[in-house]
mmCIF file of C-alpha atoms in Angstrom:
data_model
loop_
_atom_site.group_PDB
_atom_site.id
_atom_site.type_symbol
_atom_site.label_atom_id
_atom_site.label_comp_id
_atom_site.label_asym_id
_atom_site.label_seq_id
_atom_site.Cartn_x
_atom_site.Cartn_y
_atom_site.Cartn_z
ATOM 1 C CA ALA X 140 -23.771 -10.719 23.717
ATOM 2 C CA ARG X 141 -26.820 -10.620 25.974
ATOM 3 C CA SER X 142 -26.839 -8.898 29.759
ATOM 4 C CA ARG X 143 -27.603 -11.441 32.596
ATOM 5 C CA THR X 144 -30.951 -10.700 34.478
ATOM 6 C CA VAL X 145 -30.552 -10.230 38.582
ATOM 7 C CA GLY X 146 -33.664 -10.059 39.502
ATOM 8 C CA GLU X 147 -37.494 -8.420 39.345
ATOM 9 C CA LEU X 148 -39.970 -6.695 41.203
ATOM 10 C CA LEU X 149 -43.432 -6.815 39.922
ATOM 11 C CA ALA X 150 -46.092 -3.887 41.453
ATOM 12 C CA PRO X 151 -48.975 -5.468 42.638
ATOM 13 C CA THR X 152 -52.119 -6.141 40.367
ATOM 14 C CA SER X 153 -55.910 -6.856 41.186
ATOM 15 C CA PRO X 154 -58.703 -7.576 38.109
ATOM 16 C CA PHE X 155 -60.214 -4.201 38.881
ATOM 17 C CA ASP X 156 -56.674 -1.828 38.496
ATOM 18 C CA LYS X 157 -56.914 0.875 35.270
ATOM 19 C CA LYS X 158 -53.689 0.073 33.706
ATOM 20 C CA CYS X 159 -53.718 4.647 33.420
ATOM 21 C CA GLY X 160 -51.763 5.612 36.227
ATOM 22 C CA ARG X 161 -49.788 2.140 37.006
ATOM 23 C CA GLU X 162 -46.821 3.521 35.216
ATOM 24 C CA ASN X 163 -43.169 3.326 36.940
ATOM 25 C CA TRP X 164 -41.761 6.968 35.279
ATOM 26 C CA THR X 165 -38.479 6.810 37.645
ATOM 27 C CA VAL X 166 -36.571 3.974 39.480
ATOM 28 C CA ALA X 167 -33.370 5.355 42.258
ATOM 29 C CA PHE X 168 -30.889 3.880 44.260
ATOM 30 C CA ALA X 169 -29.455 5.661 47.862
ATOM 31 C CA PRO X 170 -26.239 7.642 47.416
ATOM 32 C CA ASP X 171 -25.133 5.058 50.684
ATOM 33 C CA GLY X 172 -26.346 1.807 48.821
ATOM 34 C CA SER X 173 -28.994 1.288 50.891
ATOM 35 C CA TYR X 174 -32.425 1.783 49.764
ATOM 36 C CA LEU X 175 -34.239 1.385 46.252
ATOM 37 C CA ALA X 176 -36.929 2.877 45.530
ATOM 38 C CA TRP X 177 -39.563 3.034 42.694
ATOM 39 C CA SER X 178 -42.717 3.963 41.844
ATOM 40 C CA GLN X 179 -45.547 1.359 41.370
ATOM 41 C CA GLY X 180 -47.880 3.783 40.298
ATOM 42 C CA HIS X 181 -51.064 4.676 41.556
ATOM 43 C CA ARG X 182 -49.635 6.511 44.180
ATOM 44 C CA ILE X 183 -47.560 4.410 45.654
ATOM 45 C CA VAL X 184 -44.051 5.087 46.054
ATOM 46 C CA LYS X 185 -41.796 1.287 47.885
ATOM 47 C CA LEU X 186 -39.374 1.353 50.069
ATOM 48 C CA VAL X 187 -36.673 -1.639 50.125
ATOM 49 C CA PRO X 188 -33.049 -2.035 51.609
ATOM 50 C CA TRP X 189 -30.892 -2.877 48.836
ATOM 51 C CA ALA X 190 -28.928 -4.972 50.610
ATOM 52 C CA GLN X 191 -31.996 -7.540 51.161
ATOM 53 C CA CYS X 192 -33.325 -7.393 47.998
ATOM 54 C CA LEU X 193 -29.766 -8.746 46.621
ATOM 55 C CA ASN X 194 -30.093 -11.716 48.786
ATOM 56 C CA ASN X 195 -33.377 -12.507 48.522
ATOM 57 C CA PHE X 196 -33.265 -12.777 44.377
ATOM 58 C CA LEU X 197 -29.974 -14.672 45.222
ATOM 59 C CA LEU X 198 -31.216 -16.924 47.284
ATOM 60 C CA HIS X 199 -34.389 -17.493 45.345
ATOM 61 C CA GLY X 200 -33.692 -16.925 42.128
ATOM 62 C CA ALA X 201 -34.023 -14.331 39.569
ATOM 63 C CA LYS X 202 -37.728 -14.899 38.666
ATOM 64 C CA ASN X 203 -39.010 -15.961 42.265
ATOM 65 C CA GLY X 204 -36.841 -12.864 44.146
ATOM 66 C CA ALA X 205 -39.515 -10.550 43.389
ATOM 67 C CA ASN X 206 -42.095 -12.532 45.260
ATOM 68 C CA ALA X 207 -39.910 -13.163 48.343
ATOM 69 C CA ALA X 208 -38.239 -10.021 48.696
ATOM 70 C CA GLY X 209 -42.438 -9.084 48.728
ATOM 71 C CA ALA X 210 -42.747 -11.656 51.934
ATOM 72 C CA ARG X 211 -40.083 -11.583 53.597
ATOM 73 C CA LEU X 212 -38.069 -7.848 53.968
ATOM 74 C CA PRO X 213 -39.729 -6.126 57.501
ATOM 75 C CA ARG X 214 -41.920 -4.045 57.148
ATOM 76 C CA HIS X 215 -41.224 -0.731 59.464
ATOM 77 C CA SER X 216 -43.506 -0.670 62.889
ATOM 78 C CA GLY X 217 -44.019 2.685 65.300
ATOM 79 C CA ASP X 218 -41.427 5.586 65.451
ATOM 80 C CA SER X 219 -38.012 3.311 65.974
ATOM 81 C CA GLY X 220 -36.542 3.343 62.732
ATOM 82 C CA HIS X 221 -33.173 3.691 62.439
ATOM 83 C CA LYS X 222 -30.548 4.119 59.202
ATOM 84 C CA SER X 223 -28.223 0.610 61.170
ATOM 85 C CA LYS X 224 -31.824 -1.836 60.532
ATOM 86 C CA PRO X 225 -33.273 -0.967 57.205
ATOM 87 C CA CYS X 226 -36.666 -1.343 56.851
ATOM 88 C CA GLU X 227 -39.306 -1.396 54.144
ATOM 89 C CA HIS X 228 -42.496 1.582 53.717
ATOM 90 C CA VAL X 229 -45.140 1.536 51.299
ATOM 91 C CA ILE X 230 -45.558 5.037 51.463
ATOM 92 C CA ASP X 231 -49.190 7.214 49.775
ATOM 93 C CA CYS X 232 -48.063 10.233 48.407
ATOM 94 C CA GLY X 233 -51.523 10.636 47.058
ATOM 95 C CA ASP X 234 -51.313 11.352 43.157
ATOM 96 C CA ILE X 235 -49.448 9.618 40.657
ATOM 97 C CA VAL X 236 -45.528 9.921 40.938
ATOM 98 C CA TRP X 237 -43.273 10.885 38.255
ATOM 99 C CA SER X 238 -39.882 11.416 39.840
ATOM 100 C CA LEU X 239 -38.507 10.652 42.606
ATOM 101 C CA ALA X 240 -34.256 11.203 44.095
ATOM 102 C CA PHE X 241 -32.611 10.750 47.404
ATOM 103 C CA GLY X 242 -31.213 13.461 48.866
ATOM 104 C CA SER X 243 -28.296 13.168 52.200
ATOM 105 C CA SER X 244 -27.161 15.858 54.134
ATOM 106 C CA VAL X 245 -23.674 16.842 55.000
ATOM 107 C CA PRO X 246 -24.096 19.462 57.881
ATOM 108 C CA GLU X 247 -20.955 22.132 57.201
ATOM 109 C CA LYS X 248 -23.239 22.515 53.662
ATOM 110 C CA GLN X 249 -25.269 25.705 55.396
ATOM 111 C CA SER X 250 -28.464 26.971 54.469
ATOM 112 C CA ARG X 251 -27.752 29.657 51.539
ATOM 113 C CA CYS X 252 -30.260 30.959 53.414
ATOM 114 C CA VAL X 253 -27.946 33.468 56.225
ATOM 115 C CA ASN X 254 -31.123 36.063 56.919
ATOM 116 C CA ILE X 255 -32.893 32.763 58.380
ATOM 117 C CA GLU X 256 -31.344 32.064 61.613
ATOM 118 C CA TRP X 257 -34.433 29.464 62.902
ATOM 119 C CA HIS X 258 -35.681 25.861 60.968
ATOM 120 C CA ARG X 259 -37.755 24.073 61.540
ATOM 121 C CA PHE X 260 -35.506 21.320 60.625
ATOM 122 C CA LYS X 261 -32.659 19.804 61.513
ATOM 123 C CA PHE X 262 -30.945 17.991 59.258
ATOM 124 C CA GLY X 263 -28.301 15.561 60.922
ATOM 125 C CA GLN X 264 -24.991 13.547 58.432
ATOM 126 C CA ASP X 265 -27.250 10.041 59.153
ATOM 127 C CA GLN X 266 -30.006 12.031 57.442
ATOM 128 C CA LEU X 267 -31.719 10.129 53.782
ATOM 129 C CA LEU X 268 -34.222 12.468 52.305
ATOM 130 C CA LEU X 269 -37.019 10.646 49.684
ATOM 131 C CA ALA X 270 -38.102 13.644 47.438
ATOM 132 C CA THR X 271 -41.411 12.222 44.663
ATOM 133 C CA GLY X 272 -42.882 14.661 41.984
ATOM 134 C CA LEU X 273 -46.240 14.180 42.172
ATOM 135 C CA ASN X 274 -48.986 14.733 38.824
ATOM 136 C CA ASN X 275 -50.605 17.724 40.577
ATOM 137 C CA GLY X 276 -47.318 19.581 40.173
ATOM 138 C CA ARG X 277 -46.719 18.979 44.811
ATOM 139 C CA ILE X 278 -43.781 17.991 46.318
ATOM 140 C CA LYS X 279 -43.213 15.631 49.003
ATOM 141 C CA ILE X 280 -40.254 14.785 50.934
ATOM 142 C CA TRP X 281 -40.048 12.166 53.345
ATOM 143 C CA ASP X 282 -37.790 10.758 55.812
ATOM 144 C CA VAL X 283 -36.639 6.927 54.863
ATOM 145 C CA TYR X 284 -36.214 5.983 58.453
ATOM 146 C CA THR X 285 -39.516 6.453 59.440
ATOM 147 C CA GLY X 286 -41.831 7.193 55.767
ATOM 148 C CA LYS X 287 -42.275 10.315 57.997
ATOM 149 C CA LEU X 288 -43.685 13.183 55.348
ATOM 150 C CA LEU X 289 -41.379 16.455 56.478
ATOM 151 C CA LEU X 290 -42.577 18.340 53.812
ATOM 152 C CA ASN X 291 -44.730 19.497 50.783
ATOM 153 C CA LEU X 292 -44.000 22.376 48.168
ATOM 154 C CA MET X 293 -45.842 23.635 46.241
ATOM 155 C CA ASP X 294 -45.544 26.601 43.711
ATOM 156 C CA HIS X 295 -45.315 24.146 40.291
ATOM 157 C CA THR X 296 -48.201 24.280 38.084
ATOM 158 C CA GLU X 297 -48.586 21.069 36.192
ATOM 159 C CA VAL X 298 -46.727 18.011 36.058
ATOM 160 C CA VAL X 299 -43.336 17.521 38.264
ATOM 161 C CA ARG X 300 -41.266 15.291 35.693
ATOM 162 C CA ASP X 301 -37.403 14.508 37.100
ATOM 163 C CA LEU X 302 -35.945 16.317 40.037
ATOM 164 C CA THR X 303 -32.650 15.716 41.336
ATOM 165 C CA PHE X 304 -30.629 16.807 44.478
ATOM 166 C CA ALA X 305 -27.248 18.246 44.248
ATOM 167 C CA PRO X 306 -24.473 15.905 44.876
ATOM 168 C CA ASP X 307 -22.753 17.719 47.770
ATOM 169 C CA GLY X 308 -24.817 17.094 50.775
ATOM 170 C CA SER X 309 -26.140 21.157 51.124
ATOM 171 C CA LEU X 310 -29.620 19.586 50.496
ATOM 172 C CA ILE X 311 -30.545 21.951 46.939
ATOM 173 C CA LEU X 312 -32.863 19.844 44.841
ATOM 174 C CA VAL X 313 -34.109 21.146 41.427
ATOM 175 C CA SER X 314 -37.295 20.133 40.459
ATOM 176 C CA ALA X 315 -38.532 20.264 36.538
ATOM 177 C CA SER X 316 -42.064 20.554 35.292
ATOM 178 C CA ARG X 317 -43.980 20.898 32.601
ATOM 179 C CA ASP X 318 -44.854 24.433 33.630
ATOM 180 C CA LYS X 319 -41.619 25.218 31.875
ATOM 181 C CA THR X 320 -39.913 26.398 34.785
ATOM 182 C CA LEU X 321 -36.831 24.426 37.073
ATOM 183 C CA ARG X 322 -37.163 25.804 40.699
ATOM 184 C CA VAL X 323 -34.358 25.670 43.608
ATOM 185 C CA TRP X 324 -35.428 24.861 46.204
ATOM 186 C CA ASP X 325 -32.791 24.413 49.802
ATOM 187 C CA LEU X 326 -34.341 21.961 51.953
ATOM 188 C CA LYS X 327 -32.276 23.120 54.725
ATOM 189 C CA ASP X 328 -34.192 26.145 54.894
ATOM 190 C CA ASP X 329 -37.113 23.661 55.098
ATOM 191 C CA GLY X 330 -38.028 24.051 51.594
ATOM 192 C CA ASN X 331 -37.463 27.463 50.830
ATOM 193 C CA MET X 332 -37.781 28.160 47.344
ATOM 194 C CA MET X 333 -34.777 29.846 46.805
ATOM 195 C CA LYS X 334 -34.658 30.595 42.397
ATOM 196 C CA VAL X 335 -36.730 29.949 39.677
ATOM 197 C CA LEU X 336 -35.218 29.156 36.189
ATOM 198 C CA ARG X 337 -37.484 30.283 33.119
ATOM 199 C CA GLY X 338 -35.862 29.784 29.537
ATOM 200 C CA HIS X 339 -37.469 26.222 28.265
ATOM 201 C CA PRO X 340 -40.251 27.006 25.532
ATOM 202 C CA ASN X 341 -41.999 23.881 26.317
ATOM 203 C CA TRP X 342 -42.468 21.039 29.195
ATOM 204 C CA VAL X 343 -39.001 20.190 31.104
ATOM 205 C CA TYR X 344 -38.547 16.384 31.257
ATOM 206 C CA GLY X 345 -35.449 16.169 33.174
ATOM 207 C CA CYS X 346 -32.606 17.415 34.850
ATOM 208 C CA ALA X 347 -28.723 16.567 35.914
ATOM 209 C CA PHE X 348 -26.087 17.955 38.454
ATOM 210 C CA SER X 349 -23.034 17.900 37.516
ATOM 211 C CA PRO X 350 -20.554 16.192 40.281
ATOM 212 C CA ASP X 351 -18.973 19.234 41.207
ATOM 213 C CA SER X 352 -22.786 20.084 41.753
ATOM 214 C CA SER X 353 -21.616 23.741 40.182
ATOM 215 C CA ILE X 354 -23.722 22.914 36.741
ATOM 216 C CA LEU X 355 -26.917 21.973 36.202
ATOM 217 C CA CYS X 356 -28.387 19.825 32.445
ATOM 218 C CA SER X 357 -31.890 20.703 32.200
ATOM 219 C CA VAL X 358 -34.385 19.117 29.056
ATOM 220 C CA GLY X 359 -37.439 19.004 27.863
ATOM 221 C CA ALA X 360 -40.273 19.149 24.728
ATOM 222 C CA SER X 361 -37.177 21.020 22.031
ATOM 223 C CA LYS X 362 -33.995 19.998 20.576
ATOM 224 C CA ALA X 363 -32.092 21.399 23.203
ATOM 225 C CA VAL X 364 -29.833 20.814 25.520
ATOM 226 C CA PHE X 365 -29.540 23.692 28.013
ATOM 227 C CA LEU X 366 -26.602 24.035 30.718
ATOM 228 C CA TRP X 367 -26.731 26.452 33.493
ATOM 229 C CA ASP X 368 -24.575 28.014 36.371
ATOM 230 C CA MET X 369 -25.836 27.463 39.481
ATOM 231 C CA ASP X 370 -23.800 29.834 41.768
ATOM 232 C CA LYS X 371 -25.350 32.398 39.753
ATOM 233 C CA TYR X 372 -28.477 30.758 38.454
ATOM 234 C CA SER X 373 -28.347 31.981 34.854
ATOM 235 C CA MET X 374 -28.016 30.218 31.482
ATOM 236 C CA LEU X 375 -24.404 29.063 30.479
ATOM 237 C CA ARG X 376 -25.121 27.740 27.364
ATOM 238 C CA LYS X 377 -27.738 25.893 25.076
ATOM 239 C CA LEU X 378 -26.944 22.412 23.050
ATOM 240 C CA GLU X 379 -28.156 21.706 19.428
ATOM 241 C CA GLY X 380 -27.213 18.691 18.067
ATOM 242 C CA HIS X 381 -30.571 16.951 18.260
ATOM 243 C CA HIS X 382 -33.347 16.408 16.006
ATOM 244 C CA ASN X 383 -36.375 16.302 18.140
ATOM 245 C CA ASP X 384 -37.178 16.165 21.920
ATOM 246 C CA VAL X 385 -34.479 15.465 24.766
ATOM 247 C CA VAL X 386 -36.714 13.597 27.283
ATOM 248 C CA ALA X 387 -33.413 12.329 29.752
ATOM 249 C CA CYS X 388 -29.630 13.987 30.030
ATOM 250 C CA GLU X 389 -26.913 12.884 33.119
ATOM 251 C CA PHE X 390 -23.387 13.515 33.345
ATOM 252 C CA SER X 391 -20.316 11.114 33.541
ATOM 253 C CA PRO X 392 -19.208 10.667 37.585
ATOM 254 C CA ASP X 393 -16.137 12.950 36.177
ATOM 255 C CA GLY X 394 -17.987 15.396 34.967
ATOM 256 C CA ALA X 395 -16.011 15.530 32.033
ATOM 257 C CA LEU X 396 -19.147 14.050 29.942
ATOM 258 C CA LEU X 397 -22.536 14.286 29.545
ATOM 259 C CA ALA X 398 -25.060 12.262 28.277
ATOM 260 C CA THR X 399 -27.993 12.837 26.178
ATOM 261 C CA ALA X 400 -31.565 10.139 24.757
ATOM 262 C CA SER X 401 -33.726 11.691 22.179
ATOM 263 C CA TYR X 402 -36.852 10.808 20.173
ATOM 264 C CA ASP X 403 -34.655 10.944 17.781
ATOM 265 C CA THR X 404 -33.816 7.817 18.167
ATOM 266 C CA ARG X 405 -30.141 9.051 19.581
ATOM 267 C CA VAL X 406 -27.825 9.133 22.766
ATOM 268 C CA CYS X 407 -24.993 12.356 22.329
ATOM 269 C CA VAL X 408 -22.012 12.124 24.421
ATOM 270 C CA TRP X 409 -21.627 15.520 24.997
ATOM 271 C CA ASP X 410 -18.356 17.717 25.912
ATOM 272 C CA PRO X 411 -20.807 20.376 28.198
ATOM 273 C CA HIS X 412 -17.382 22.840 28.477
ATOM 274 C CA THR X 413 -17.746 23.359 25.107
ATOM 275 C CA GLY X 414 -20.879 22.019 23.206
ATOM 276 C CA VAL X 415 -18.978 19.520 21.153
ATOM 277 C CA ILE X 416 -20.832 16.290 20.456
ATOM 278 C CA LEU X 417 -17.651 13.709 20.879
ATOM 279 C CA ARG X 418 -20.365 10.126 20.307
ATOM 280 C CA GLU X 419 -23.349 9.275 18.333
ATOM 281 C CA PHE X 420 -25.085 6.291 19.732
ATOM 282 C CA GLY X 421 -27.956 5.437 17.298
ATOM 283 C CA HIS X 422 -30.768 2.782 17.670
ATOM 284 C CA LEU X 423 -32.215 2.705 14.521
ATOM 285 C CA PHE X 424 -29.941 2.095 11.433
ATOM 286 C CA PRO X 425 -29.886 4.203 9.095
ATOM 287 C CA ALA X 426 -30.239 7.214 11.162
ATOM 288 C CA PRO X 427 -33.506 8.817 10.412
ATOM 289 C CA THR X 428 -32.520 12.774 8.019
ATOM 290 C CA PRO X 429 -33.642 15.538 10.946
ATOM 291 C CA ILE X 430 -36.620 15.811 8.530
ATOM 292 C CA PHE X 431 -37.978 12.507 10.149
ATOM 293 C CA ALA X 432 -36.902 12.594 12.961
ATOM 294 C CA GLY X 433 -39.833 12.084 14.447
ATOM 295 C CA GLY X 434 -40.603 9.434 12.864
ATOM 296 C CA ALA X 435 -39.591 6.568 14.086
ATOM 297 C CA ASN X 436 -41.353 6.113 16.991
ATOM 298 C CA ASP X 437 -40.994 2.415 17.707
ATOM 299 C CA ARG X 438 -37.419 3.175 18.512
ATOM 300 C CA TRP X 439 -37.934 6.275 21.246
ATOM 301 C CA VAL X 440 -35.175 6.212 23.854
ATOM 302 C CA ARG X 441 -36.695 6.257 26.192
ATOM 303 C CA SER X 442 -33.691 7.101 29.580
ATOM 304 C CA VAL X 443 -30.076 7.119 29.666
ATOM 305 C CA CYS X 444 -27.111 6.533 32.284
ATOM 306 C CA PHE X 445 -23.819 6.631 33.775
ATOM 307 C CA SER X 446 -22.488 3.638 35.238
ATOM 308 C CA HIS X 447 -19.939 5.115 38.338
ATOM 309 C CA ASP X 448 -16.820 3.512 36.142
ATOM 310 C CA GLY X 449 -17.139 6.212 33.288
ATOM 311 C CA LEU X 450 -16.830 3.958 31.081
ATOM 312 C CA HIS X 451 -20.383 2.691 30.549
ATOM 313 C CA VAL X 452 -23.948 4.498 29.558
ATOM 314 C CA ALA X 453 -26.950 2.210 29.407
ATOM 315 C CA SER X 454 -29.939 3.466 27.163
ATOM 316 C CA LEU X 455 -33.391 2.276 27.160
ATOM 317 C CA ALA X 456 -35.568 1.925 23.847
ATOM 318 C CA ASP X 457 -38.730 1.364 22.587
ATOM 319 C CA ASP X 458 -37.843 -1.053 20.581
ATOM 320 C CA LYS X 459 -37.931 -3.294 24.174
ATOM 321 C CA MET X 460 -33.772 -3.224 24.904
ATOM 322 C CA VAL X 461 -32.045 -2.405 26.995
ATOM 323 C CA ARG X 462 -27.835 -1.940 25.965
ATOM 324 C CA PHE X 463 -24.824 -1.221 27.031
ATOM 325 C CA TRP X 464 -22.527 1.288 25.843
ATOM 326 C CA ARG X 465 -19.256 1.728 25.578
ATOM 327 C CA ILE X 466 -18.053 5.466 25.249
ATOM 328 C CA ASP X 467 -15.355 4.753 23.022
ATOM 329 C CA GLU X 468 -16.689 2.161 20.850
ATOM 330 C CA GLU X 469 -19.889 2.190 18.329
ATOM 331 C CA TYR X 470 -21.698 -0.402 18.737
ATOM 332 C CA PRO X 471 -23.475 -1.822 22.227
ATOM 333 C CA VAL X 472 -21.267 -4.288 24.982
ATOM 334 C CA GLN X 473 -24.472 -5.817 25.769
ATOM 335 C CA VAL X 474 -28.470 -5.693 25.216
ATOM 336 C CA ALA X 475 -31.033 -6.601 27.322
ATOM 337 C CA PRO X 476 -35.107 -7.189 26.477
ATOM 338 C CA LEU X 477 -37.790 -4.860 27.571
ATOM 339 C CA ASN X 478 -41.063 -4.832 26.708
ATOM 340 C CA ASN X 479 -42.897 -1.224 27.520
ATOM 341 C CA GLY X 480 -39.554 0.330 29.845
ATOM 342 C CA LEU X 481 -39.665 3.572 30.559
ATOM 343 C CA CYS X 482 -36.438 4.709 32.555
ATOM 344 C CA CYS X 483 -33.176 3.159 34.300
ATOM 345 C CA THR X 484 -30.242 4.027 36.326
ATOM 346 C CA PHE X 485 -27.111 1.802 37.503
ATOM 347 C CA SER X 486 -26.546 0.723 41.509
ATOM 348 C CA THR X 487 -24.792 3.140 43.426
ATOM 349 C CA ASP X 488 -21.987 0.650 43.300
ATOM 350 C CA GLY X 489 -22.839 0.241 39.213
ATOM 351 C CA SER X 490 -22.497 -3.532 39.391
ATOM 352 C CA VAL X 491 -26.888 -3.244 38.794
ATOM 353 C CA LEU X 492 -29.427 -1.459 36.401
ATOM 354 C CA ALA X 493 -32.291 -1.142 36.904
ATOM 355 C CA ALA X 494 -35.276 -0.705 34.478
ATOM 356 C CA GLY X 495 -39.073 0.130 35.591
ATOM 357 C CA THR X 496 -42.167 -0.618 33.115
ATOM 358 C CA GLN X 497 -45.655 1.373 31.932
ATOM 359 C CA ASP X 498 -47.036 -1.869 34.729
ATOM 360 C CA GLY X 499 -44.915 -0.276 37.696
ATOM 361 C CA SER X 500 -42.638 -2.904 38.189
ATOM 362 C CA VAL X 501 -38.735 -3.224 37.622
ATOM 363 C CA TYR X 502 -36.327 -5.731 36.270
ATOM 364 C CA PHE X 503 -32.374 -5.215 36.517
ATOM 365 C CA TRP X 504 -29.811 -6.546 34.988
ATOM 366 C CA ALA X 505 -26.001 -7.128 36.084
ATOM 367 C CA THR X 506 -23.826 -4.820 33.587
ATOM 368 C CA PRO X 507 -20.859 -4.933 31.988
ATOM 369 C CA SER X 508 -17.939 -5.819 33.992
ATOM 370 C CA GLN X 509 -14.370 -4.501 32.794
ATOM 371 C CA VAL X 510 -11.775 -3.573 34.710
ATOM 372 C CA SER X 511 -10.544 -0.006 34.329
ATOM 373 C CA SER X 512 -7.078 0.444 33.026
ATOM 374 C CA LEU X 513 -5.093 3.278 34.621
ATOM 375 C CA GLN X 514 -4.771 5.554 31.880
ATOM 376 C CA HIS X 515 -8.577 5.849 32.253
ATOM 377 C CA LEU X 516 -8.601 6.249 36.491
ATOM 378 C CA CYS X 517 -6.394 9.323 35.822
ATOM 379 C CA ARG X 518 -7.869 10.233 33.289
ATOM 380 C CA MET X 519 -11.019 10.248 35.224
ATOM 381 C CA ALA X 520 -8.886 12.033 38.265
ATOM 382 C CA ILE X 521 -7.528 14.735 36.417
ATOM 383 C CA ARG X 522 -11.305 16.065 34.937
ATOM 384 C CA ARG X 523 -12.918 16.613 38.046
ATOM 385 C CA VAL X 524 -11.386 19.176 39.102
ATOM 386 C CA MET X 525 -10.073 20.540 35.809
ATOM 387 C CA PRO X 526 -12.954 21.979 32.397
ATOM 388 C CA THR X 527 -11.771 21.197 29.566
ATOM 389 C CA SER X 528 -10.085 24.807 28.726
ATOM 390 C CA GLN X 529 -7.188 24.118 31.701
ATOM 391 C CA VAL X 530 -6.772 20.717 30.020
ATOM 392 C CA LYS X 531 -5.844 22.198 26.891
ATOM 393 C CA ASN X 532 -3.599 24.442 29.023
ATOM 394 C CA LEU X 533 -1.613 22.292 29.560
ATOM 395 C CA PRO X 534 1.970 21.229 28.344
ATOM 396 C CA ILE X 535 1.584 17.871 27.471
ATOM 397 C CA PRO X 536 1.941 15.874 23.911
ATOM 398 C CA CYS X 537 -1.217 16.397 21.487
ATOM 399 C CA LYS X 538 -2.191 12.892 22.246
ATOM 400 C CA VAL X 539 -2.158 12.995 25.810
ATOM 401 C CA LEU X 540 -4.691 15.653 25.212
ATOM 402 C CA GLU X 541 -6.344 13.874 23.131
ATOM 403 C CA PHE X 542 -6.858 11.263 25.660
ATOM 404 C CA LEU X 543 -7.827 13.619 29.038
ATOM 405 C CA CYS X 544 -10.149 15.051 26.356
ATOM 406 C CA TYR X 545 -12.254 12.148 25.917
ATOM 407 C CA GLN X 546 -11.091 12.621 21.438
ATOM 408 C CA ILE X 547 -9.923 8.859 21.861
#
């Protein structure tokens, strides 16, 4: 089946624009669904209220929605921005933007640095931050509601390829860089760098937190997937199974599964607690043998993401296709055409998939809609609080055990 197009947001271009530097490497939705952010290329990040953006798509149609959104969304002026009235912002980051991440604060989560009592910033519960990773190795932190620059983090020596906030509201930020390191920052401690995670032999492409913030996954220019214990800041294990560079990763909403995308033309779905591959979604048939796994560069998988229902995975590949997969089926349930795609992510409620392209634009599709079974909802509720090792110790029938471990 073909996915239904919802709309598109086109980056402004002029005859003198250089094509290099226009790439949209990242698209992000705010945790509360209030904002959409994407890198338009040439140092510019666009922040738009997501609800108004959707309304413009509905009013003006998918093809004209982008132009209408650009013309009709209210632009912010002055310092009176507030959460109840989200406004559009255009942010000049000063260098090419490679990564974006939204972070929101929970006051109960204190800074991990207990020796410092005075802080420059006091982040309240209504605070919403945007982190931007730049070509020069810097990370700039912005206030989403005012568009003001708050922090400038400068420890990386190469491109900051990916950013991820801990989902627990602690404002712990992890950055992945081409300098072969991951760095852990505490924004509640005024952006203090807490730890450097080393182990990747080459560039680090991506990183993702588990839903409970206890595990970090990182992937890069090697065939291994790295898992880190974020309480001890130590490596848990390496997952071996890909045959080429691994470029993207994301945990399922219950933390029981981990999806990784690779240039070996596959998406692998792992049990991160045991290191076992549970599913493989191939983008080339027949699949390339390991010795030629890097040769099919027109099928390289660029991005992968999990839907909030825990049942669907979206992937974006160089064969000009976006695919929607069910985790229990071998073939895509829906597809959509997309030229020169680089990244994709689901909206906060999972109803829309956004994908960024090399010309700085964003395209949107309606995601497969399906009512989750009661069994699956119960499985997700259990797996949110129990790792695989604990599930296997439950006194339950084998079939139920296999279901809870996503083996059937």
